[in-house]
Tab-separated table of C-alpha atoms and ligand atoms in Angstrom:
chain	number	residue	atom	x	y	z
A	1	MET	CA	138.160	110.292	150.372
A	2	ARG	CA	135.846	109.951	153.812
A	3	GLN	CA	139.576	108.610	154.987
A	4	LEU	CA	141.298	111.997	154.478
A	5	ILE	CA	138.902	114.094	156.145
A	6	ASP	CA	138.923	112.043	158.880
A	7	LYS	CA	142.713	111.910	159.115
A	8	LEU	CA	142.481	115.794	158.665
A	9	LYS	CA	140.202	116.038	161.454
A	10	ALA	CA	142.696	113.930	164.011
A	11	ASN	CA	145.312	116.075	162.793
A	12	ARG	CA	144.462	119.342	161.645
A	13	VAL	CA	146.662	119.359	158.783
A	14	LEU	CA	147.169	117.044	155.533
A	15	SER	CA	150.163	116.977	153.577
A	16	GLU	CA	150.567	118.768	150.455
A	17	ASP	CA	149.852	116.315	148.359
A	18	GLU	CA	146.743	115.343	150.547
A	19	PHE	CA	145.290	119.136	150.569
A	20	THR	CA	145.574	119.164	146.883
A	21	GLU	CA	143.752	115.553	145.845
A	22	LEU	CA	140.345	116.636	148.520
A	23	ILE	CA	140.361	120.009	146.514
A	24	GLU	CA	140.711	118.389	143.407
A	25	LYS	CA	138.867	115.653	144.342
A	26	ALA	CA	135.869	115.484	146.750
A	27	SER	CA	132.481	114.339	145.799
A	28	GLU	CA	129.209	116.136	146.639
A	29	GLU	CA	128.924	113.585	149.261
A	30	ASP	CA	132.193	114.448	150.613
A	31	ARG	CA	131.730	118.151	150.784
A	32	GLU	CA	128.459	117.231	153.086
A	33	TYR	CA	130.343	114.579	154.924
A	34	LEU	CA	133.015	117.255	155.918
A	35	PHE	CA	130.673	120.106	156.258
A	36	SER	CA	128.640	118.376	158.941
A	37	GLN	CA	132.556	117.331	160.662
A	38	SER	CA	133.056	121.310	160.427
A	39	ARG	CA	129.884	122.384	161.695
A	40	GLU	CA	130.148	119.965	164.611
A	41	LEU	CA	133.225	121.607	165.252
A	42	ALA	CA	132.533	125.437	165.166
A	43	GLY	CA	129.463	124.512	167.124
A	44	LYS	CA	132.035	122.977	169.982
A	45	TYR	CA	133.160	126.382	170.326
A	46	TYR	CA	130.388	128.944	169.506
A	47	GLY	CA	126.914	127.220	170.069
A	48	ASN	CA	124.679	128.558	167.149
A	49	GLY	CA	125.531	132.387	167.700
A	50	ILE	CA	127.060	134.150	164.861
A	51	TYR	CA	129.515	137.286	166.178
A	52	THR	CA	129.088	140.406	164.232
A	53	ARG	CA	131.288	143.102	162.904
A	54	GLY	CA	130.612	146.986	161.578
A	55	LEU	CA	132.951	147.253	158.903
A	56	ILE	CA	133.588	150.762	158.097
A	57	GLU	CA	135.024	151.693	154.737
A	58	ILE	CA	137.473	154.687	155.182
A	59	SER	CA	138.990	154.880	152.345
A	60	ASN	CA	139.141	153.592	148.979
A	61	TYR	CA	142.492	155.372	147.549
A	62	CYS	CA	145.289	153.025	147.272
A	63	LYS	CA	148.874	153.396	145.755
A	64	ASN	CA	149.218	149.843	144.904
A	65	ASP	CA	147.763	148.658	141.910
A	66	CYS	CA	146.826	144.910	142.430
A	67	TYR	CA	145.389	143.015	138.941
A	68	TYR	CA	142.558	142.235	140.720
A	69	CYS	CA	141.202	145.125	142.746
A	70	GLY	CA	138.442	147.685	141.885
A	71	ILE	CA	140.208	150.384	143.578
A	72	ARG	CA	143.860	149.641	142.276
A	73	LYS	CA	145.152	153.179	141.728
A	74	SER	CA	145.691	152.876	138.060
A	75	ASN	CA	141.611	152.522	137.638
A	76	GLU	CA	140.917	156.244	137.156
A	77	LYS	CA	137.122	155.377	137.157
A	78	ALA	CA	136.823	154.674	140.327
A	79	SER	CA	135.354	158.242	142.328
A	80	ARG	CA	137.375	158.487	145.702
A	81	TYR	CA	136.370	159.334	148.856
A	82	ARG	CA	138.004	159.047	152.736
A	83	LEU	CA	136.064	159.507	155.660
A	84	THR	CA	136.828	162.465	158.241
A	85	GLU	CA	137.782	161.069	161.796
A	86	GLU	CA	134.083	162.407	163.005
A	87	GLU	CA	132.674	160.401	160.173
A	88	ILE	CA	134.474	157.107	161.055
A	89	LEU	CA	133.429	158.252	164.710
A	90	SER	CA	129.693	158.870	163.772
A	91	CYS	CA	130.429	155.585	162.338
A	92	CYS	CA	130.542	153.977	165.806
A	93	GLU	CA	128.078	155.488	167.482
A	94	VAL	CA	125.699	154.001	164.765
A	95	GLY	CA	126.831	151.295	165.334
A	96	TYR	CA	126.929	150.567	168.344
A	97	GLU	CA	123.062	151.284	169.256
A	98	LEU	CA	122.926	148.679	166.582
A	99	GLY	CA	124.438	145.974	168.759
A	100	PHE	CA	127.718	145.843	166.987
A	101	ARG	CA	130.718	145.505	169.583
A	102	THR	CA	133.877	145.183	166.960
A	103	PHE	CA	134.500	147.982	164.363
A	104	VAL	CA	136.755	147.140	161.648
A	105	MET	CA	138.332	150.104	159.526
A	106	GLN	CA	139.113	148.733	156.402
A	107	GLY	CA	140.666	150.866	153.542
A	108	GLY	CA	143.150	150.372	150.549
A	109	GLU	CA	146.803	152.020	151.330
A	110	ASP	CA	146.058	155.865	151.514
A	111	GLY	CA	149.275	158.373	152.844
A	112	TYR	CA	146.537	160.293	154.143
A	113	TYR	CA	146.177	158.089	156.469
A	114	THR	CA	149.698	158.670	158.186
A	115	ASP	CA	150.989	156.680	161.677
A	116	ASP	CA	149.715	159.999	163.665
A	117	ARG	CA	146.396	160.819	162.276
A	118	MET	CA	145.094	156.606	162.654
A	119	ALA	CA	146.686	156.105	166.530
A	120	HIS	CA	144.524	159.029	167.304
A	121	ILE	CA	141.325	157.981	165.897
A	122	ILE	CA	142.246	154.599	167.122
A	123	SER	CA	142.739	156.235	170.845
A	124	ARG	CA	139.458	157.902	170.596
A	125	ILE	CA	137.685	155.110	169.746
A	126	ARG	CA	139.350	153.535	172.425
A	127	SER	CA	138.468	156.074	174.698
A	128	ALA	CA	134.799	156.319	173.675
A	129	TYR	CA	134.495	152.183	173.441
A	130	PRO	CA	135.875	150.182	176.076
A	131	ASP	CA	134.284	147.117	175.392
A	132	CYS	CA	134.583	147.084	171.749
A	133	ALA	CA	137.318	145.129	169.646
A	134	ILE	CA	139.143	147.354	167.087
A	135	THR	CA	140.166	145.691	164.006
A	136	LEU	CA	141.824	147.658	161.252
A	137	SER	CA	142.650	145.977	157.413
A	138	LEU	CA	145.320	148.645	156.267
A	139	GLY	CA	147.262	146.655	154.209
A	140	GLU	CA	151.110	146.695	154.661
A	141	ARG	CA	153.199	149.315	156.433
A	142	SER	CA	155.818	149.048	158.386
A	143	LYS	CA	156.673	147.253	161.673
A	144	GLU	CA	156.715	150.394	163.721
A	145	SER	CA	153.497	151.595	162.039
A	146	TYR	CA	151.399	147.780	163.267
A	147	GLN	CA	152.960	148.572	166.525
A	148	ARG	CA	152.006	151.990	167.329
A	149	PHE	CA	148.148	151.065	166.138
A	150	PHE	CA	148.273	147.949	168.260
A	151	ASP	CA	149.556	150.726	171.453
A	152	ALA	CA	146.793	152.858	171.252
A	153	GLY	CA	144.506	150.340	171.268
A	154	ALA	CA	143.058	148.310	167.832
A	155	ASN	CA	143.204	144.149	168.535
A	156	ARG	CA	142.644	142.957	165.995
A	157	TYR	CA	144.458	143.448	161.939
A	158	LEU	CA	143.076	141.569	158.990
A	159	LEU	CA	145.662	140.951	155.739
A	160	ARG	CA	144.990	138.391	153.555
A	161	HIS	CA	148.042	136.811	151.995
A	162	GLU	CA	145.939	136.336	149.085
A	163	THR	CA	148.369	133.384	147.691
A	164	ALA	CA	151.303	131.648	149.624
A	165	ASP	CA	152.814	130.957	146.231
A	166	GLU	CA	155.724	133.548	145.458
A	167	ALA	CA	155.070	133.080	141.576
A	168	HIS	CA	150.941	133.609	141.313
A	169	TYR	CA	151.385	136.233	143.990
A	170	LYS	CA	153.462	137.993	140.961
A	171	ALA	CA	150.464	137.088	138.409
A	172	LEU	CA	148.455	139.352	140.730
A	173	HIS	CA	150.470	141.835	141.818
A	174	PRO	CA	152.625	144.563	140.673
A	175	GLN	CA	156.084	143.455	140.373
A	176	ASN	CA	156.757	145.958	143.288
A	177	LEU	CA	154.521	143.520	145.776
A	178	SER	CA	156.009	140.131	147.198
A	179	ALA	CA	154.266	137.354	149.081
A	180	ALA	CA	157.459	137.004	150.577
A	181	HIS	CA	156.683	140.719	152.081
A	182	ARG	CA	153.325	140.188	152.871
A	183	LYS	CA	154.108	136.983	155.338
A	184	GLN	CA	156.504	139.406	156.841
A	185	CYS	CA	153.964	141.996	157.747
A	186	LEU	CA	152.123	138.727	158.978
A	187	PHE	CA	154.500	137.630	161.599
A	188	TRP	CA	155.099	141.686	162.546
A	189	LEU	CA	151.576	142.025	163.377
A	190	LYS	CA	151.611	139.324	165.410
A	191	GLU	CA	154.717	140.124	167.129
A	192	ALA	CA	152.954	143.789	167.948
A	193	GLY	CA	150.786	141.782	169.840
A	194	PHE	CA	147.797	141.735	167.267
A	195	GLN	CA	145.216	138.763	167.208
A	196	VAL	CA	146.069	138.532	163.378
A	197	GLY	CA	143.892	137.457	160.286
A	198	SER	CA	144.727	135.992	157.153
A	199	GLY	CA	142.863	134.802	153.937
A	200	PHE	CA	142.639	134.179	150.166
A	201	MET	CA	140.557	134.372	147.317
A	202	VAL	CA	139.312	131.382	145.882
A	203	GLY	CA	139.624	130.894	141.695
A	204	SER	CA	141.778	133.854	141.778
A	205	PRO	CA	142.805	133.944	137.869
A	206	GLY	CA	145.902	130.618	137.611
A	207	GLN	CA	145.163	129.236	140.691
A	208	THR	CA	145.390	125.405	140.889
A	209	ALA	CA	144.519	123.195	143.976
A	210	ARG	CA	147.704	123.017	144.648
A	211	HIS	CA	148.171	126.944	145.362
A	212	LEU	CA	145.459	126.352	147.391
A	213	ALA	CA	146.666	123.227	149.435
A	214	LYS	CA	149.886	125.536	149.643
A	215	ASP	CA	147.550	128.537	151.296
A	216	LEU	CA	146.337	126.108	153.907
A	217	LEU	CA	149.769	125.199	154.525
A	218	PHE	CA	150.994	128.640	154.757
A	219	LEU	CA	147.774	129.466	157.294
A	220	LYS	CA	148.976	126.498	159.588
A	221	GLU	CA	152.331	128.151	159.912
A	222	LEU	CA	151.094	131.127	160.809
A	223	GLY	CA	148.574	130.294	163.290
A	224	PRO	CA	146.095	132.958	163.021
A	225	GLN	CA	142.989	134.203	165.044
A	226	MET	CA	140.624	135.140	162.016
A	227	VAL	CA	140.667	133.296	158.522
A	228	GLY	CA	138.447	135.594	155.664
A	229	ILE	CA	138.050	133.824	151.997
A	230	GLY	CA	135.908	134.640	149.242
A	231	PRO	CA	135.824	133.504	145.700
A	232	PHE	CA	137.627	135.963	143.040
A	233	ILE	CA	134.925	138.645	141.022
A	234	ARG	CA	135.970	139.870	138.421
A	235	HIS	CA	136.209	143.908	137.958
A	236	GLN	CA	135.119	145.420	135.036
A	237	ASP	CA	137.635	148.172	134.707
A	238	THR	CA	140.839	145.858	136.029
A	239	PRO	CA	143.389	143.935	133.780
A	240	PHE	CA	141.190	140.882	135.376
A	241	ALA	CA	138.054	141.979	133.879
A	242	LYS	CA	138.113	138.782	131.190
A	243	TYR	CA	138.601	135.623	133.979
A	244	GLU	CA	135.715	133.793	135.172
A	245	SER	CA	134.823	134.482	138.972
A	246	GLY	CA	135.804	131.635	141.597
A	247	SER	CA	132.733	129.339	142.474
A	248	MET	CA	130.932	129.039	145.490
A	249	GLU	CA	130.953	125.608	145.809
A	250	GLN	CA	135.275	125.559	145.969
A	251	THR	CA	134.880	128.159	148.210
A	252	LEU	CA	132.676	126.538	150.715
A	253	LEU	CA	134.859	123.483	150.399
A	254	MET	CA	137.617	125.441	151.965
A	255	ILE	CA	135.766	127.168	154.454
A	256	GLY	CA	135.352	123.043	155.679
A	257	ILE	CA	138.717	122.607	155.464
A	258	LEU	CA	139.347	125.834	157.411
A	259	ARG	CA	137.144	125.250	160.309
A	260	LEU	CA	139.085	120.840	160.519
A	261	MET	CA	141.881	123.045	160.649
A	262	PHE	CA	141.390	125.770	163.134
A	263	PRO	CA	138.086	124.155	165.386
A	264	ASN	CA	138.358	127.757	167.672
A	265	ILE	CA	139.173	130.347	165.404
A	266	LEU	CA	137.008	132.995	163.444
A	267	ILE	CA	135.338	132.651	159.746
A	268	PRO	CA	133.665	134.866	158.624
A	269	ALA	CA	130.727	134.103	155.604
A	270	THR	CA	132.162	136.652	153.598
A	271	THR	CA	130.453	139.808	151.559
A	272	ALA	CA	131.753	138.108	148.740
A	273	LEU	CA	130.063	134.687	148.832
A	274	GLY	CA	126.657	136.716	149.210
A	275	THR	CA	127.659	138.257	145.807
A	276	ILE	CA	127.794	135.559	144.396
A	277	HIS	CA	124.487	133.407	145.366
A	278	PRO	CA	121.827	135.159	147.367
A	279	PHE	CA	122.160	132.282	150.450
A	280	GLY	CA	125.897	132.751	150.174
A	281	ARG	CA	126.255	133.523	153.402
A	282	GLU	CA	123.761	130.668	154.894
A	283	LYS	CA	125.831	128.153	153.400
A	284	GLY	CA	129.424	129.545	154.423
A	285	VAL	CA	127.654	129.255	158.335
A	286	LEU	CA	126.740	125.727	157.503
A	287	ALA	CA	130.055	124.961	156.037
A	288	GLY	CA	131.844	126.175	159.152
A	289	ALA	CA	131.608	130.183	159.277
A	290	ASN	CA	130.798	131.937	162.568
A	291	VAL	CA	130.988	135.878	161.844
A	292	VAL	CA	129.319	138.163	159.566
A	293	MET	CA	130.310	141.840	158.820
A	294	PRO	CA	127.672	144.230	157.456
A	295	ASN	CA	129.017	147.445	156.341
A	296	LEU	CA	128.375	150.070	158.508
A	297	SER	CA	129.669	152.951	156.065
A	298	PRO	CA	128.208	155.820	155.322
A	299	LEU	CA	125.122	155.444	152.609
A	300	ASP	CA	127.041	157.657	150.123
A	301	VAL	CA	129.927	155.966	150.170
A	302	ARG	CA	129.075	152.274	149.971
A	303	LYS	CA	128.844	152.089	146.125
A	304	LYS	CA	132.498	153.832	145.897
A	305	TYR	CA	134.190	151.139	147.499
A	306	MET	CA	133.985	148.284	144.191
A	307	LEU	CA	136.568	145.850	144.812
A	308	TYR	CA	134.832	143.952	142.472
A	309	ASP	CA	131.762	143.642	140.277
A	310	ASN	CA	127.903	143.649	141.864
A	311	LYS	CA	129.630	144.361	145.744
A	312	ILE	CA	126.374	143.849	148.107
A	313	SER	CA	126.098	146.987	150.299
A	314	SER	CA	122.671	146.803	151.218
A	315	GLY	CA	119.816	144.806	152.484
A	316	VAL	CA	121.099	141.816	154.569
A	317	GLU	CA	124.995	143.242	153.750
A	318	ALA	CA	124.241	146.492	155.512
A	319	ALA	CA	124.290	147.424	159.303
A	320	GLU	CA	120.772	148.574	159.015
A	321	GLY	CA	119.657	145.446	157.790
A	322	LEU	CA	120.948	143.910	160.510
A	323	ALA	CA	116.977	142.597	161.853
A	324	ASP	CA	116.908	140.628	158.408
A	325	LEU	CA	120.299	139.446	159.025
A	326	GLU	CA	118.856	138.024	161.997
A	327	GLN	CA	116.114	136.405	160.683
A	328	ARG	CA	118.294	134.648	157.934
A	329	MET	CA	120.159	133.026	160.016
A	330	GLU	CA	117.603	131.867	162.458
A	331	GLU	CA	116.178	130.293	159.131
A	332	ILE	CA	118.914	127.795	159.006
A	333	GLY	CA	119.267	127.573	162.949
A	334	TYR	CA	122.134	130.354	164.317
A	335	HIS	CA	121.768	133.965	166.024
A	336	LEU	CA	123.502	136.976	165.938
A	337	LEU	CA	125.887	138.119	169.210
A	338	VAL	CA	126.274	141.390	171.190
A	339	ASP	CA	129.657	140.702	171.618
A	340	ARG	CA	133.065	141.507	171.134
A	341	GLY	CA	133.546	137.560	169.858
A	342	ASP	CA	137.111	137.311	170.717
A	343	CYS	CA	138.540	134.096	169.440
A	344	LYS	CA	137.696	131.577	171.796
A	345	LYS	CA	140.800	129.408	174.086
A	346	GLU	CA	141.491	125.620	172.368
B	1	SF4	S1	143.883	144.864	146.705
B	1	SF4	FE1	144.262	146.259	148.635
B	1	SF4	S2	146.438	146.881	148.313
B	1	SF4	FE2	145.520	146.087	146.289
B	1	SF4	S3	145.233	147.943	145.385
B	1	SF4	FE3	143.085	147.103	146.626
B	1	SF4	S4	143.238	147.855	147.829
B	1	SF4	FE4	145.222	148.551	147.253
């Protein structure tokens, strides 16, 4: 297996069969070897610095019905909210004071945020915080929409592809959604000029090692600047309520593999990883991640953005808990940076 890991490090890609074998058969020892390599590569580009992003969850309304998601439109138990422009701006103000230089506006696919409304919000943040990056995570929109947001001053866009395999995609989403269209959106975002982030859930219902191998190969084709992955975690009020959650071990393995494939990109240690294990975030960093994304949303709405059960939004996961997060990073030999945190050039 070491040979495969060395080959991946040298070529930054493997064949579908080789990836499948690595994912299925890597032993504890192989994984430790892989992580030593992935940490070294992350260190080469980013030293021991970890970038922070201030996450603002602007709306939990969504027109979609993804089977795994706690804020899907059919979940009548979800208590819905959306932030006003002023509320979003005041989150940025608090975040800037705390040291965040990237704001991530994330939400369900909520028709309230028309192109006009969104472009207005983006341009206000852009003029108030010229030294900050603006990241959007607002799902699938038209090519024109993406271009407008970029022209208004947004820099980055996160849109996980979730699974690159069309049949698996159909098993996770209603029939009106397709992997092909999601991929198309990612390429539109690149054309518009965005730094693009994609990613997938690990351990989603029906997922096999071969699906994960295909996800990796799709990412190679896309050439993203960011990749966010986290374990699938079930939500009690969804059709997937009875499925087992994905494992931390497999998520960490995928982070390590991604770092070998893309030495210079931004890989977050995600909230989902911090949710399934108290030290999931630290373990993510030690597997090659270099970004954390504490929650800057107003306190009263945080519990409502419940994508999966028990999603954490307080303590070190909260922007106010930054000092604790800093301490936890220091305990593993890393430190948080006050920086926009763009993807380093090769
Ligand atoms: S995963 Fe995203 S698009 Fe799907 S229902 Fe949830 S918020 Fe909406």
